[in-house]
Amino acid sequence: GAVVSQHPSWVICKSGTSVKIECRSLDFQATTMFWYRQFPKQSLMLMATSNEGSKATYEQGVEKDKFLINHASLTLSTLTVTSAHPEDSSFYICSAVTGGDYGYTFGSGTRLTVV
Amino acid sequence: KNQVEQSPQSLIILEGKNCTLQCNYTVSPFSNLRWYKQDTGRGPVSLTIMTFSENTKSNGRYTATLDADTKQSSLHITASQLSDSASYICVVSASQAGTALIFGKGTTLSVSS
């Protein structure tokens, strides 16, 4: 079945630094990927839609300059959290539409802790 | 307003017992309803996907039902195992492409021995 690989699975960084999270579709091409944020015991919150070869579409309230999304190929989307602050600490999850039978696969998530 | 409500919020059952999780939605237009299992610290994993015309779908010990008229769905887990302990999320889609997914807050299931 379709596999979405997300890396790293966890990361700790210092305030003010930037962190890049990768999301790869391993056995299919994904023209569209999605980035979510999830707080403890909360539902997934869509941050942005990543489109291959074009600019990402951000949800209302999500800072474009803080959460940089790049989808340079059909198998890779990256989310860069710039100038990270402790309040950016969260669980970030990507997903991709796999096509056929309404397939929609999530990555394994990245736990970001900013200290 | 498009919403997905899940109940109960949390549930504790003994290993081997059955349980049923509920999902009510007010999403329009409706394309499909998905149930996901999310282990702590992991991404959601798909259990079932149902369209408007389907009223039941099984995946091993998981059986999902859908009543499109009343806009209700349930996930029944049979003969629970310790590994079933997780959050179960109901997600309703207003389109096929994966956009406009409306997430429920999930039901946290704890299976104890």
XYZ file of C-alpha atoms in Angstrom:
228
model
C 0.000 0.000 0.000
C 0.877 3.655 -0.219
C 3.496 4.795 2.266
C 4.239 8.317 3.403
C 7.538 8.687 5.218
C 8.095 11.599 7.563
C 11.469 12.580 8.997
C 12.604 13.216 11.637
C 10.220 11.489 14.032
C 11.279 13.822 16.801
C 13.501 16.855 17.123
C 14.591 19.210 19.889
C 15.867 22.630 18.954
C 16.796 25.881 20.625
C 14.625 28.974 20.451
C 15.450 31.091 17.435
C 16.710 28.276 15.260
C 14.961 26.742 12.253
C 13.871 23.157 11.824
C 13.051 21.321 8.600
C 10.636 18.403 8.454
C 10.477 16.173 5.379
C 7.508 14.299 4.012
C 8.089 11.757 1.241
C 5.718 9.577 -0.725
C 7.663 6.345 -1.139
C 5.804 4.418 -3.791
C 3.573 6.935 -5.492
C 3.597 10.474 -6.750
C 1.796 13.080 -4.715
C 0.949 16.325 -6.430
C -0.744 17.479 -3.257
C 0.368 17.017 0.310
C -1.049 18.437 3.500
C 0.560 19.623 6.713
C -1.209 19.341 10.046
C -0.475 20.344 13.592
C -1.813 18.459 16.573
C -1.809 19.517 20.212
C -2.201 16.935 22.992
C -5.664 15.398 23.120
C -6.785 17.606 20.247
C -7.826 16.948 16.705
C -5.515 17.470 13.743
C -5.535 21.046 12.513
C -4.813 21.685 8.860
C -2.020 24.218 8.453
C -1.493 24.281 4.717
C -1.928 22.482 1.430
C 1.321 21.865 -0.409
C 1.125 21.776 -4.201
C 3.971 20.466 -6.342
C 5.557 23.223 -8.344
C 3.511 26.035 -6.892
C 3.046 27.988 -3.707
C 1.404 26.400 -0.727
C -2.070 27.400 0.348
C -2.151 28.336 4.010
C -5.129 28.145 6.331
C -6.332 31.265 8.029
C -4.200 32.188 10.993
C -1.134 30.226 9.900
C 1.927 32.441 9.384
C 3.384 31.861 5.941
C 6.755 33.332 6.834
C 7.065 31.180 9.913
C 6.012 27.880 8.404
C 7.741 27.646 5.047
C 6.520 24.892 2.771
C 8.338 23.669 -0.300
C 7.019 20.977 -2.655
C 9.754 20.818 -5.251
C 9.095 17.300 -6.501
C 6.232 14.848 -6.808
C 7.546 12.824 -3.890
C 8.827 15.393 -1.408
C 7.336 18.232 0.579
C 9.180 20.027 3.364
C 7.964 22.159 6.247
C 10.479 24.535 7.795
C 9.639 26.109 11.123
C 11.651 29.315 11.150
C 12.845 31.143 14.256
C 11.189 28.520 16.407
C 9.703 29.468 19.764
C 8.548 27.209 22.607
C 4.920 27.738 21.573
C 5.755 26.074 18.251
C 6.322 22.842 20.148
C 3.770 20.415 18.803
C 3.185 17.267 16.787
C 3.376 17.922 13.042
C 1.894 15.444 10.587
C 1.912 15.372 6.813
C -0.384 13.475 4.495
C -0.855 12.821 0.817
C -3.692 11.880 -1.453
C -2.857 8.530 -2.981
C -5.647 8.503 -5.513
C -7.972 5.584 -6.193
C -10.587 4.639 -3.650
C -10.235 7.971 -1.916
C -6.834 7.002 -0.554
C -5.376 9.449 1.891
C -2.265 8.430 3.817
C -0.635 10.106 6.784
C 3.015 10.249 7.704
C 4.141 9.006 11.099
C 4.449 12.522 12.497
C 7.231 14.660 13.940
C 7.367 15.707 17.579
C 8.982 19.147 17.751
C 10.176 20.480 21.085
C 11.603 23.984 21.226
C 13.625 24.772 24.325
C -21.115 24.806 10.147
C -19.331 21.570 9.208
C -18.688 19.563 12.337
C -17.813 16.050 13.408
C -18.706 15.016 16.932
C -17.389 11.839 18.504
C -18.478 10.031 21.630
C -17.478 8.969 24.116
C -14.417 11.145 24.589
C -12.661 8.262 26.315
C -13.400 4.645 27.072
C -11.825 1.924 29.176
C -12.636 -1.727 28.522
C -11.264 -5.107 29.476
C -9.295 -7.143 26.999
C -11.541 -9.421 24.982
C -14.614 -7.218 25.285
C -16.381 -5.467 22.421
C -17.004 -1.749 22.151
C -18.683 0.745 19.864
C -17.559 4.279 19.137
C -19.915 6.893 17.751
C -19.541 9.671 15.211
C -22.168 12.257 14.266
C -21.517 14.752 11.524
C -23.012 17.823 9.916
C -20.857 18.048 6.792
C -22.270 19.114 3.466
C -21.763 18.147 0.746
C -20.772 14.677 1.875
C -18.216 12.618 -0.021
C -16.938 9.968 2.348
C -16.359 9.089 5.987
C -13.147 7.599 7.292
C -12.133 6.031 10.557
C -8.503 6.238 11.603
C -6.541 4.711 14.454
C -3.835 6.897 15.945
C -1.342 5.437 18.359
C 0.288 7.877 20.765
C 3.044 9.817 19.020
C 2.249 8.366 15.603
C 0.340 9.438 12.529
C -3.223 8.205 11.908
C -3.665 4.901 10.110
C -6.728 4.268 7.977
C -9.188 1.627 9.158
C -12.159 2.133 6.841
C -13.450 4.510 4.203
C -17.146 4.627 3.301
C -18.993 6.570 0.660
C -22.610 7.661 0.655
C -23.866 4.377 -0.774
C -22.057 2.112 1.686
C -23.590 1.366 5.068
C -21.076 -1.081 6.474
C -17.452 -1.959 5.969
C -15.184 -4.305 7.876
C -11.455 -4.474 8.380
C -10.598 -7.462 10.530
C -12.019 -6.910 13.996
C -13.129 -3.384 13.057
C -16.579 -2.836 11.553
C -17.796 0.602 10.589
C -21.385 1.519 9.828
C -22.773 4.581 8.137
C -26.293 5.977 8.120
C -26.195 8.838 5.649
C -29.776 9.788 6.421
C -29.164 10.444 10.095
C -25.527 11.412 9.478
C -24.223 8.932 11.987
C -21.425 6.415 11.914
C -20.147 3.878 14.376
C -16.976 1.849 14.730
C -17.378 -1.512 16.404
C -14.324 -3.281 17.760
C -14.690 -6.986 18.424
C -12.669 -9.015 20.913
C -10.488 -6.090 21.907
C -6.757 -6.502 22.348
C -4.252 -4.474 24.330
C -2.877 -3.155 21.044
C -6.241 -1.569 20.300
C -5.443 1.090 22.903
C -5.264 4.259 20.824
C -7.220 7.282 19.693
C -9.875 6.611 17.059
C -10.647 9.521 14.792
C -13.686 9.989 12.582
C -13.012 12.137 9.518
C -15.630 13.341 7.055
C -14.663 14.577 3.616
C -16.591 17.018 1.501
C -14.533 16.135 -1.575
C -12.634 13.189 -3.046
C -9.311 14.970 -3.277
C -8.597 15.000 0.422
C -9.216 18.665 0.875
C -11.957 19.866 3.170
C -11.455 17.033 5.647
C -13.348 17.625 8.859
C -11.766 15.871 11.824
C -13.461 14.708 14.974
C -11.548 15.093 18.229
C -11.278 11.366 18.598
C -12.180 8.758 21.186
C -9.353 7.541 23.383
C -9.693 3.825 23.956
C -7.800 2.061 26.711
C -7.855 -1.726 26.779
C -6.711 -3.239 30.040
C -5.850 -6.800 30.981
